[in-house]
Amino acid sequence: MSHVVLLGDSVFDNGAYVRPGEPDVLAQVRASLPAGWRVTRNAVDGATTTGLERQLAHLPDDASHLILSIGGNDALGSSPILGESARSVAEVMSRIADIRDSFARSYGKALDQVMARRLPTALCTIYDGCFPDPEEQRQVVTALSVFNDVITREAFLRRLPLIDLRLICDQHEDYANPIEPSAKGGAKIANAIVEVVVGDILFPRSQVYAH
């Protein structure tokens, strides 16, 4: 029997954000998996790459597939840079490069911990979110590209499947608020997860899942 484990942050732990009576991502994955499959959520709202070890310490003994969506809160923690002043574009780029380098180290270390379990694993990009101010949305998407570059590089270097949440949660209705998935968005995320785990994830190659 296969047992999928969801690791990461509120992308998978979104029960507090969906409307009353609507399913969260865990329930949607459970409802979509083939008969006999199980799913467990170790993901925790607010988690960052530095806290992933705690989730891995509680993996079920029979875990067969790992799905990781993390990094959004790391990006959120770096968001004050958007309000900082600078003397030149070069100075801005240097600050962004510092943030990227720090995230690359942290994400790589977290992924090393995941891969040490020697289980089929898929990664997720950070979605673009849905901010009411168009200019803020542009800034967020641009800033997140730095973090998503790290994630996509790791996926391809390690030959892991990649669920591109930027292309999956691409409508206003996919979000319960600017940074959390709604039940509609969660259903799309769940469908992508199921597509990955019941497909050819056991083959050591990268494949992008978008729609």
PDB file of N, CA and C in Angstrom, residues 53-143:
ATOM      1  N   GLU A  53      13.368  19.646   9.393  1.00  0.00           N
ATOM      2  CA  GLU A  53      13.868  18.450  10.067  1.00  0.00           C
ATOM      3  C   GLU A  53      12.851  17.902  11.062  1.00  0.00           C
ATOM      4  N   ARG A  54      12.100  18.777  11.710  1.00  0.00           N
ATOM      5  CA  ARG A  54      11.091  18.335  12.673  1.00  0.00           C
ATOM      6  C   ARG A  54       9.988  17.543  11.988  1.00  0.00           C
ATOM      7  N   GLN A  55       9.623  17.948  10.779  1.00  0.00           N
ATOM      8  CA  GLN A  55       8.601  17.202  10.044  1.00  0.00           C
ATOM      9  C   GLN A  55       9.123  15.836   9.618  1.00  0.00           C
ATOM     10  N   LEU A  56      10.368  15.797   9.204  1.00  0.00           N
ATOM     11  CA  LEU A  56      10.955  14.536   8.758  1.00  0.00           C
ATOM     12  C   LEU A  56      11.130  13.558   9.910  1.00  0.00           C
ATOM     13  N   ALA A  57      11.296  14.071  11.116  1.00  0.00           N
ATOM     14  CA  ALA A  57      11.471  13.199  12.278  1.00  0.00           C
ATOM     15  C   ALA A  57      10.212  12.406  12.580  1.00  0.00           C
ATOM     16  N   HIS A  58       9.086  12.843  12.048  1.00  0.00           N
ATOM     17  CA  HIS A  58       7.815  12.169  12.316  1.00  0.00           C
ATOM     18  C   HIS A  58       7.233  11.522  11.058  1.00  0.00           C
ATOM     19  N   LEU A  59       8.083  11.136  10.139  1.00  0.00           N
ATOM     20  CA  LEU A  59       7.604  10.423   8.956  1.00  0.00           C
ATOM     21  C   LEU A  59       7.007   9.075   9.354  1.00  0.00           C
ATOM     22  N   PRO A  60       5.878   8.702   8.774  1.00  0.00           N
ATOM     23  CA  PRO A  60       5.350   7.361   9.018  1.00  0.00           C
ATOM     24  C   PRO A  60       6.334   6.301   8.534  1.00  0.00           C
ATOM     25  N   ASP A  61       6.378   5.186   9.228  1.00  0.00           N
ATOM     26  CA  ASP A  61       7.313   4.121   8.864  1.00  0.00           C
ATOM     27  C   ASP A  61       7.054   3.575   7.465  1.00  0.00           C
ATOM     28  N   ASP A  62       5.795   3.647   7.027  1.00  0.00           N
ATOM     29  CA  ASP A  62       5.456   3.081   5.722  1.00  0.00           C
ATOM     30  C   ASP A  62       5.350   4.147   4.628  1.00  0.00           C
ATOM     31  N   ALA A  63       5.912   5.328   4.864  1.00  0.00           N
ATOM     32  CA  ALA A  63       5.875   6.387   3.845  1.00  0.00           C
ATOM     33  C   ALA A  63       6.488   5.894   2.545  1.00  0.00           C
ATOM     34  N   SER A  64       5.830   6.193   1.428  1.00  0.00           N
ATOM     35  CA  SER A  64       6.314   5.717   0.126  1.00  0.00           C
ATOM     36  C   SER A  64       6.619   6.857  -0.843  1.00  0.00           C
ATOM     37  N   HIS A  65       6.001   8.025  -0.653  1.00  0.00           N
ATOM     38  CA  HIS A  65       6.205   9.177  -1.530  1.00  0.00           C
ATOM     39  C   HIS A  65       6.226  10.449  -0.686  1.00  0.00           C
ATOM     40  N   LEU A  66       7.125  11.369  -1.019  1.00  0.00           N
ATOM     41  CA  LEU A  66       7.214  12.646  -0.323  1.00  0.00           C
ATOM     42  C   LEU A  66       6.955  13.786  -1.311  1.00  0.00           C
ATOM     43  N   ILE A  67       6.104  14.731  -0.901  1.00  0.00           N
ATOM     44  CA  ILE A  67       5.834  15.929  -1.695  1.00  0.00           C
ATOM     45  C   ILE A  67       6.215  17.131  -0.842  1.00  0.00           C
ATOM     46  N   LEU A  68       7.117  17.954  -1.350  1.00  0.00           N
ATOM     47  CA  LEU A  68       7.650  19.075  -0.574  1.00  0.00           C
ATOM     48  C   LEU A  68       7.263  20.411  -1.193  1.00  0.00           C
ATOM     49  N   SER A  69       6.603  21.243  -0.405  1.00  0.00           N
ATOM     50  CA  SER A  69       6.301  22.621  -0.811  1.00  0.00           C
ATOM     51  C   SER A  69       6.743  23.542   0.313  1.00  0.00           C
ATOM     52  N   ILE A  70       7.897  24.155   0.141  1.00  0.00           N
ATOM     53  CA  ILE A  70       8.433  25.021   1.186  1.00  0.00           C
ATOM     54  C   ILE A  70       9.269  26.125   0.541  1.00  0.00           C
ATOM     55  N   GLY A  71       9.383  27.224   1.249  1.00  0.00           N
ATOM     56  CA  GLY A  71      10.149  28.360   0.740  1.00  0.00           C
ATOM     57  C   GLY A  71       9.363  29.655   0.754  1.00  0.00           C
ATOM     58  N   GLY A  72       8.042  29.551   0.734  1.00  0.00           N
ATOM     59  CA  GLY A  72       7.229  30.761   0.720  1.00  0.00           C
ATOM     60  C   GLY A  72       7.424  31.619   1.956  1.00  0.00           C
ATOM     61  N   ASN A  73       7.555  30.970   3.106  1.00  0.00           N
ATOM     62  CA  ASN A  73       7.764  31.738   4.334  1.00  0.00           C
ATOM     63  C   ASN A  73       9.187  32.278   4.434  1.00  0.00           C
ATOM     64  N   ASP A  74      10.134  31.582   3.820  1.00  0.00           N
ATOM     65  CA  ASP A  74      11.486  32.139   3.719  1.00  0.00           C
ATOM     66  C   ASP A  74      11.441  33.436   2.908  1.00  0.00           C
ATOM     67  N   ALA A  75      10.696  33.386   1.804  1.00  0.00           N
ATOM     68  CA  ALA A  75      10.556  34.586   0.975  1.00  0.00           C
ATOM     69  C   ALA A  75       9.840  35.695   1.735  1.00  0.00           C
ATOM     70  N   LEU A  76       8.795  35.323   2.468  1.00  0.00           N
ATOM     71  CA  LEU A  76       8.052  36.315   3.247  1.00  0.00           C
ATOM     72  C   LEU A  76       8.959  36.992   4.273  1.00  0.00           C
ATOM     73  N   GLY A  77       9.855  36.214   4.866  1.00  0.00           N
ATOM     74  CA  GLY A  77      10.778  36.782   5.839  1.00  0.00           C
ATOM     75  C   GLY A  77      11.765  37.760   5.235  1.00  0.00           C
ATOM     76  N   SER A  78      11.969  37.657   3.933  1.00  0.00           N
ATOM     77  CA  SER A  78      12.886  38.570   3.239  1.00  0.00           C
ATOM     78  C   SER A  78      12.168  39.756   2.612  1.00  0.00           C
ATOM     79  N   SER A  79      10.848  39.810   2.733  1.00  0.00           N
ATOM     80  CA  SER A  79      10.067  40.834   2.036  1.00  0.00           C
ATOM     81  C   SER A  79      10.363  42.272   2.458  1.00  0.00           C
ATOM     82  N   PRO A  80      10.890  42.533   3.668  1.00  0.00           N
ATOM     83  CA  PRO A  80      11.198  43.935   3.997  1.00  0.00           C
ATOM     84  C   PRO A  80      12.150  44.614   3.023  1.00  0.00           C
ATOM     85  N   ILE A  81      12.909  43.832   2.268  1.00  0.00           N
ATOM     86  CA  ILE A  81      13.828  44.446   1.302  1.00  0.00           C
ATOM     87  C   ILE A  81      13.075  45.278   0.266  1.00  0.00           C
ATOM     88  N   LEU A  82      11.804  44.936   0.033  1.00  0.00           N
ATOM     89  CA  LEU A  82      11.030  45.669  -0.966  1.00  0.00           C
ATOM     90  C   LEU A  82      10.801  47.120  -0.551  1.00  0.00           C
ATOM     91  N   GLY A  83      10.904  47.400   0.742  1.00  0.00           N
ATOM     92  CA  GLY A  83      10.699  48.764   1.212  1.00  0.00           C
ATOM     93  C   GLY A  83      11.975  49.512   1.526  1.00  0.00           C
ATOM     94  N   GLU A  84      13.114  48.882   1.272  1.00  0.00           N
ATOM     95  CA  GLU A  84      14.394  49.527   1.566  1.00  0.00           C
ATOM     96  C   GLU A  84      14.806  50.473   0.441  1.00  0.00           C
ATOM     97  N   SER A  85      15.603  51.456   0.797  1.00  0.00           N
ATOM     98  CA  SER A  85      16.155  52.365  -0.204  1.00  0.00           C
ATOM     99  C   SER A  85      17.542  51.891  -0.609  1.00  0.00           C
ATOM    100  N   ALA A  86      18.004  52.364  -1.766  1.00  0.00           N
ATOM    101  CA  ALA A  86      19.328  51.985  -2.260  1.00  0.00           C
ATOM    102  C   ALA A  86      19.890  53.114  -3.106  1.00  0.00           C
ATOM    103  N   ARG A  87      21.208  53.143  -3.201  1.00  0.00           N
ATOM    104  CA  ARG A  87      21.869  54.205  -3.965  1.00  0.00           C
ATOM    105  C   ARG A  87      21.969  53.883  -5.451  1.00  0.00           C
ATOM    106  N   SER A  88      21.869  52.593  -5.780  1.00  0.00           N
ATOM    107  CA  SER A  88      22.018  52.197  -7.178  1.00  0.00           C
ATOM    108  C   SER A  88      21.334  50.863  -7.411  1.00  0.00           C
ATOM    109  N   VAL A  89      21.081  50.547  -8.664  1.00  0.00           N
ATOM    110  CA  VAL A  89      20.530  49.237  -9.022  1.00  0.00           C
ATOM    111  C   VAL A  89      21.515  48.139  -8.647  1.00  0.00           C
ATOM    112  N   ALA A  90      22.803  48.421  -8.804  1.00  0.00           N
ATOM    113  CA  ALA A  90      23.822  47.430  -8.457  1.00  0.00           C
ATOM    114  C   ALA A  90      23.748  47.057  -6.981  1.00  0.00           C
ATOM    115  N   GLU A  91      23.482  48.036  -6.137  1.00  0.00           N
ATOM    116  CA  GLU A  91      23.349  47.752  -4.706  1.00  0.00           C
ATOM    117  C   GLU A  91      22.144  46.863  -4.446  1.00  0.00           C
ATOM    118  N   VAL A  92      21.046  47.149  -5.131  1.00  0.00           N
ATOM    119  CA  VAL A  92      19.849  46.317  -5.001  1.00  0.00           C
ATOM    120  C   VAL A  92      20.149  44.883  -5.421  1.00  0.00           C
ATOM    121  N   MET A  93      20.818  44.726  -6.547  1.00  0.00           N
ATOM    122  CA  MET A  93      21.126  43.389  -7.045  1.00  0.00           C
ATOM    123  C   MET A  93      22.028  42.630  -6.080  1.00  0.00           C
ATOM    124  N   SER A  94      22.952  43.320  -5.451  1.00  0.00           N
ATOM    125  CA  SER A  94      23.834  42.671  -4.478  1.00  0.00           C
ATOM    126  C   SER A  94      23.043  42.181  -3.268  1.00  0.00           C
ATOM    127  N   ARG A  95      22.090  42.985  -2.813  1.00  0.00           N
ATOM    128  CA  ARG A  95      21.259  42.562  -1.680  1.00  0.00           C
ATOM    129  C   ARG A  95      20.414  41.350  -2.059  1.00  0.00           C
ATOM    130  N   ILE A  96      19.848  41.387  -3.251  1.00  0.00           N
ATOM    131  CA  ILE A  96      19.043  40.256  -3.722  1.00  0.00           C
ATOM    132  C   ILE A  96      19.905  39.009  -3.857  1.00  0.00           C
ATOM    133  N   ALA A  97      21.125  39.176  -4.347  1.00  0.00           N
ATOM    134  CA  ALA A  97      22.039  38.039  -4.484  1.00  0.00           C
ATOM    135  C   ALA A  97      22.356  37.431  -3.125  1.00  0.00           C
ATOM    136  N   ASP A  98      22.505  38.270  -2.105  1.00  0.00           N
ATOM    137  CA  ASP A  98      22.756  37.757  -0.756  1.00  0.00           C
ATOM    138  C   ASP A  98      21.582  36.914  -0.264  1.00  0.00           C
ATOM    139  N   ILE A  99      20.372  37.403  -0.521  1.00  0.00           N
ATOM    140  CA  ILE A  99      19.175  36.657  -0.119  1.00  0.00           C
ATOM    141  C   ILE A  99      19.094  35.336  -0.868  1.00  0.00           C
ATOM    142  N   ARG A 100      19.371  35.378  -2.163  1.00  0.00           N
ATOM    143  CA  ARG A 100      19.338  34.155  -2.955  1.00  0.00           C
ATOM    144  C   ARG A 100      20.353  33.147  -2.444  1.00  0.00           C
ATOM    145  N   ASP A 101      21.564  33.588  -2.174  1.00  0.00           N
ATOM    146  CA  ASP A 101      22.607  32.674  -1.705  1.00  0.00           C
ATOM    147  C   ASP A 101      22.223  32.033  -0.377  1.00  0.00           C
ATOM    148  N   SER A 102      21.649  32.829   0.514  1.00  0.00           N
ATOM    149  CA  SER A 102      21.225  32.303   1.807  1.00  0.00           C
ATOM    150  C   SER A 102      20.124  31.261   1.638  1.00  0.00           C
ATOM    151  N   PHE A 103      19.146  31.568   0.780  1.00  0.00           N
ATOM    152  CA  PHE A 103      18.059  30.613   0.551  1.00  0.00           C
ATOM    153  C   PHE A 103      18.568  29.350  -0.131  1.00  0.00           C
ATOM    154  N   ALA A 104      19.486  29.491  -1.057  1.00  0.00           N
ATOM    155  CA  ALA A 104      20.035  28.323  -1.743  1.00  0.00           C
ATOM    156  C   ALA A 104      20.697  27.376  -0.751  1.00  0.00           C
ATOM    157  N   ARG A 105      21.431  27.920   0.194  1.00  0.00           N
ATOM    158  CA  ARG A 105      22.065  27.073   1.208  1.00  0.00           C
ATOM    159  C   ARG A 105      21.023  26.394   2.082  1.00  0.00           C
ATOM    160  N   SER A 106      20.033  27.160   2.518  1.00  0.00           N
ATOM    161  CA  SER A 106      19.015  26.623   3.415  1.00  0.00           C
ATOM    162  C   SER A 106      18.140  25.588   2.718  1.00  0.00           C
ATOM    163  N   TYR A 107      17.725  25.891   1.493  1.00  0.00           N
ATOM    164  CA  TYR A 107      16.879  24.953   0.754  1.00  0.00           C
ATOM    165  C   TYR A 107      17.662  23.690   0.408  1.00  0.00           C
ATOM    166  N   GLY A 108      18.911  23.855  -0.004  1.00  0.00           N
ATOM    167  CA  GLY A 108      19.729  22.696  -0.331  1.00  0.00           C
ATOM    168  C   GLY A 108      19.929  21.788   0.863  1.00  0.00           C
ATOM    169  N   LYS A 109      20.161  22.372   2.033  1.00  0.00           N
ATOM    170  CA  LYS A 109      20.328  21.570   3.246  1.00  0.00           C
ATOM    171  C   LYS A 109      19.040  20.833   3.592  1.00  0.00           C
ATOM    172  N   ALA A 110      17.907  21.526   3.479  1.00  0.00           N
ATOM    173  CA  ALA A 110      16.621  20.885   3.752  1.00  0.00           C
ATOM    174  C   ALA A 110      16.370  19.740   2.782  1.00  0.00           C
ATOM    175  N   LEU A 111      16.703  19.957   1.527  1.00  0.00           N
ATOM    176  CA  LEU A 111      16.482  18.920   0.529  1.00  0.00           C
ATOM    177  C   LEU A 111      17.422  17.734   0.744  1.00  0.00           C
ATOM    178  N   ASP A 112      18.631  17.989   1.214  1.00  0.00           N
ATOM    179  CA  ASP A 112      19.531  16.886   1.570  1.00  0.00           C
ATOM    180  C   ASP A 112      18.881  15.995   2.628  1.00  0.00           C
ATOM    181  N   GLN A 113      18.220  16.614   3.597  1.00  0.00           N
ATOM    182  CA  GLN A 113      17.553  15.857   4.652  1.00  0.00           C
ATOM    183  C   GLN A 113      16.402  15.026   4.096  1.00  0.00           C
ATOM    184  N   VAL A 114      15.674  15.603   3.153  1.00  0.00           N
ATOM    185  CA  VAL A 114      14.571  14.869   2.526  1.00  0.00           C
ATOM    186  C   VAL A 114      15.105  13.694   1.713  1.00  0.00           C
ATOM    187  N   MET A 115      16.113  13.944   0.901  1.00  0.00           N
ATOM    188  CA  MET A 115      16.646  12.907   0.027  1.00  0.00           C
ATOM    189  C   MET A 115      17.316  11.785   0.808  1.00  0.00           C
ATOM    190  N   ALA A 116      17.763  12.064   2.024  1.00  0.00           N
ATOM    191  CA  ALA A 116      18.383  11.030   2.852  1.00  0.00           C
ATOM    192  C   ALA A 116      17.395   9.926   3.196  1.00  0.00           C
ATOM    193  N   ARG A 117      16.103  10.202   3.072  1.00  0.00           N
ATOM    194  CA  ARG A 117      15.087   9.166   3.338  1.00  0.00           C
ATOM    195  C   ARG A 117      14.983   8.172   2.189  1.00  0.00           C
ATOM    196  N   ARG A 118      15.577   8.491   1.064  1.00  0.00           N
ATOM    197  CA  ARG A 118      15.615   7.592  -0.097  1.00  0.00           C
ATOM    198  C   ARG A 118      14.212   7.151  -0.528  1.00  0.00           C
ATOM    199  N   LEU A 119      13.317   8.118  -0.607  1.00  0.00           N
ATOM    200  CA  LEU A 119      11.955   7.870  -1.073  1.00  0.00           C
ATOM    201  C   LEU A 119      11.679   8.731  -2.298  1.00  0.00           C
ATOM    202  N   PRO A 120      10.824   8.276  -3.193  1.00  0.00           N
ATOM    203  CA  PRO A 120      10.430   9.109  -4.332  1.00  0.00           C
ATOM    204  C   PRO A 120       9.907  10.462  -3.844  1.00  0.00           C
ATOM    205  N   THR A 121      10.449  11.522  -4.410  1.00  0.00           N
ATOM    206  CA  THR A 121      10.171  12.869  -3.911  1.00  0.00           C
ATOM    207  C   THR A 121       9.855  13.810  -5.065  1.00  0.00           C
ATOM    208  N   ALA A 122       8.886  14.683  -4.852  1.00  0.00           N
ATOM    209  CA  ALA A 122       8.581  15.745  -5.811  1.00  0.00           C
ATOM    210  C   ALA A 122       8.635  17.085  -5.093  1.00  0.00           C
ATOM    211  N   LEU A 123       9.067  18.114  -5.804  1.00  0.00           N
ATOM    212  CA  LEU A 123       9.164  19.460  -5.257  1.00  0.00           C
ATOM    213  C   LEU A 123       8.083  20.355  -5.852  1.00  0.00           C
ATOM    214  N   CYS A 124       7.794  21.445  -5.164  1.00  0.00           N
ATOM    215  CA  CYS A 124       6.849  22.451  -5.658  1.00  0.00           C
ATOM    216  C   CYS A 124       7.528  23.813  -5.705  1.00  0.00           C
ATOM    217  N   THR A 125       7.233  24.574  -6.738  1.00  0.00           N
ATOM    218  CA  THR A 125       7.657  25.970  -6.755  1.00  0.00           C
ATOM    219  C   THR A 125       6.786  26.772  -5.791  1.00  0.00           C
ATOM    220  N   ILE A 126       7.160  28.008  -5.569  1.00  0.00           N
ATOM    221  CA  ILE A 126       6.344  28.942  -4.789  1.00  0.00           C
ATOM    222  C   ILE A 126       5.393  29.645  -5.754  1.00  0.00           C
ATOM    223  N   TYR A 127       4.091  29.604  -5.463  1.00  0.00           N
ATOM    224  CA  TYR A 127       3.169  30.256  -6.391  1.00  0.00           C
ATOM    225  C   TYR A 127       3.267  31.775  -6.289  1.00  0.00           C
ATOM    226  N   ASP A 128       2.657  32.454  -7.270  1.00  0.00           N
ATOM    227  CA  ASP A 128       2.788  33.910  -7.372  1.00  0.00           C
ATOM    228  C   ASP A 128       1.946  34.673  -6.363  1.00  0.00           C
ATOM    229  N   GLY A 129       0.950  34.016  -5.774  1.00  0.00           N
ATOM    230  CA  GLY A 129       0.040  34.721  -4.893  1.00  0.00           C
ATOM    231  C   GLY A 129      -0.943  35.574  -5.678  1.00  0.00           C
ATOM    232  N   CYS A 130      -1.774  36.297  -4.940  1.00  0.00           N
ATOM    233  CA  CYS A 130      -2.809  37.106  -5.596  1.00  0.00           C
ATOM    234  C   CYS A 130      -3.029  38.374  -4.769  1.00  0.00           C
ATOM    235  N   PHE A 131      -2.243  39.396  -5.054  1.00  0.00           N
ATOM    236  CA  PHE A 131      -2.304  40.646  -4.300  1.00  0.00           C
ATOM    237  C   PHE A 131      -3.224  41.641  -5.001  1.00  0.00           C
ATOM    238  N   PRO A 132      -4.037  42.380  -4.237  1.00  0.00           N
ATOM    239  CA  PRO A 132      -5.005  43.295  -4.867  1.00  0.00           C
ATOM    240  C   PRO A 132      -4.358  44.461  -5.599  1.00  0.00           C
ATOM    241  N   ASP A 133      -3.183  44.879  -5.162  1.00  0.00           N
ATOM    242  CA  ASP A 133      -2.487  45.994  -5.807  1.00  0.00           C
ATOM    243  C   ASP A 133      -1.632  45.457  -6.949  1.00  0.00           C
ATOM    244  N   PRO A 134      -1.930  45.811  -8.195  1.00  0.00           N
ATOM    245  CA  PRO A 134      -1.179  45.277  -9.337  1.00  0.00           C
ATOM    246  C   PRO A 134       0.325  45.530  -9.251  1.00  0.00           C
ATOM    247  N   GLU A 135       0.721  46.682  -8.742  1.00  0.00           N
ATOM    248  CA  GLU A 135       2.152  46.976  -8.647  1.00  0.00           C
ATOM    249  C   GLU A 135       2.819  46.087  -7.599  1.00  0.00           C
ATOM    250  N   GLU A 136       2.135  45.876  -6.492  1.00  0.00           N
ATOM    251  CA  GLU A 136       2.674  44.960  -5.478  1.00  0.00           C
ATOM    252  C   GLU A 136       2.784  43.548  -6.036  1.00  0.00           C
ATOM    253  N   GLN A 137       1.784  43.141  -6.827  1.00  0.00           N
ATOM    254  CA  GLN A 137       1.821  41.818  -7.444  1.00  0.00           C
ATOM    255  C   GLN A 137       3.037  41.685  -8.357  1.00  0.00           C
ATOM    256  N   ARG A 138       3.306  42.701  -9.155  1.00  0.00           N
ATOM    257  CA  ARG A 138       4.475  42.675 -10.040  1.00  0.00           C
ATOM    258  C   ARG A 138       5.764  42.531  -9.240  1.00  0.00           C
ATOM    259  N   GLN A 139       5.864  43.275  -8.163  1.00  0.00           N
ATOM    260  CA  GLN A 139       7.060  43.210  -7.338  1.00  0.00           C
ATOM    261  C   GLN A 139       7.226  41.834  -6.699  1.00  0.00           C
ATOM    262  N   VAL A 140       6.132  41.275  -6.212  1.00  0.00           N
ATOM    263  CA  VAL A 140       6.186  39.962  -5.567  1.00  0.00           C
ATOM    264  C   VAL A 140       6.607  38.885  -6.555  1.00  0.00           C
ATOM    265  N   VAL A 141       6.004  38.885  -7.730  1.00  0.00           N
ATOM    266  CA  VAL A 141       6.348  37.880  -8.739  1.00  0.00           C
ATOM    267  C   VAL A 141       7.824  37.981  -9.116  1.00  0.00           C
ATOM    268  N   THR A 142       8.304  39.197  -9.275  1.00  0.00           N
ATOM    269  CA  THR A 142       9.715  39.390  -9.616  1.00  0.00           C
ATOM    270  C   THR A 142      10.624  38.896  -8.498  1.00  0.00           C
ATOM    271  N   ALA A 143      10.285  39.238  -7.261  1.00  0.00           N
ATOM    272  CA  ALA A 143      11.101  38.803  -6.124  1.00  0.00           C
ATOM    273  C   ALA A 143      11.083  37.286  -5.973  1.00  0.00           C
TER     274      ALA A 143
END
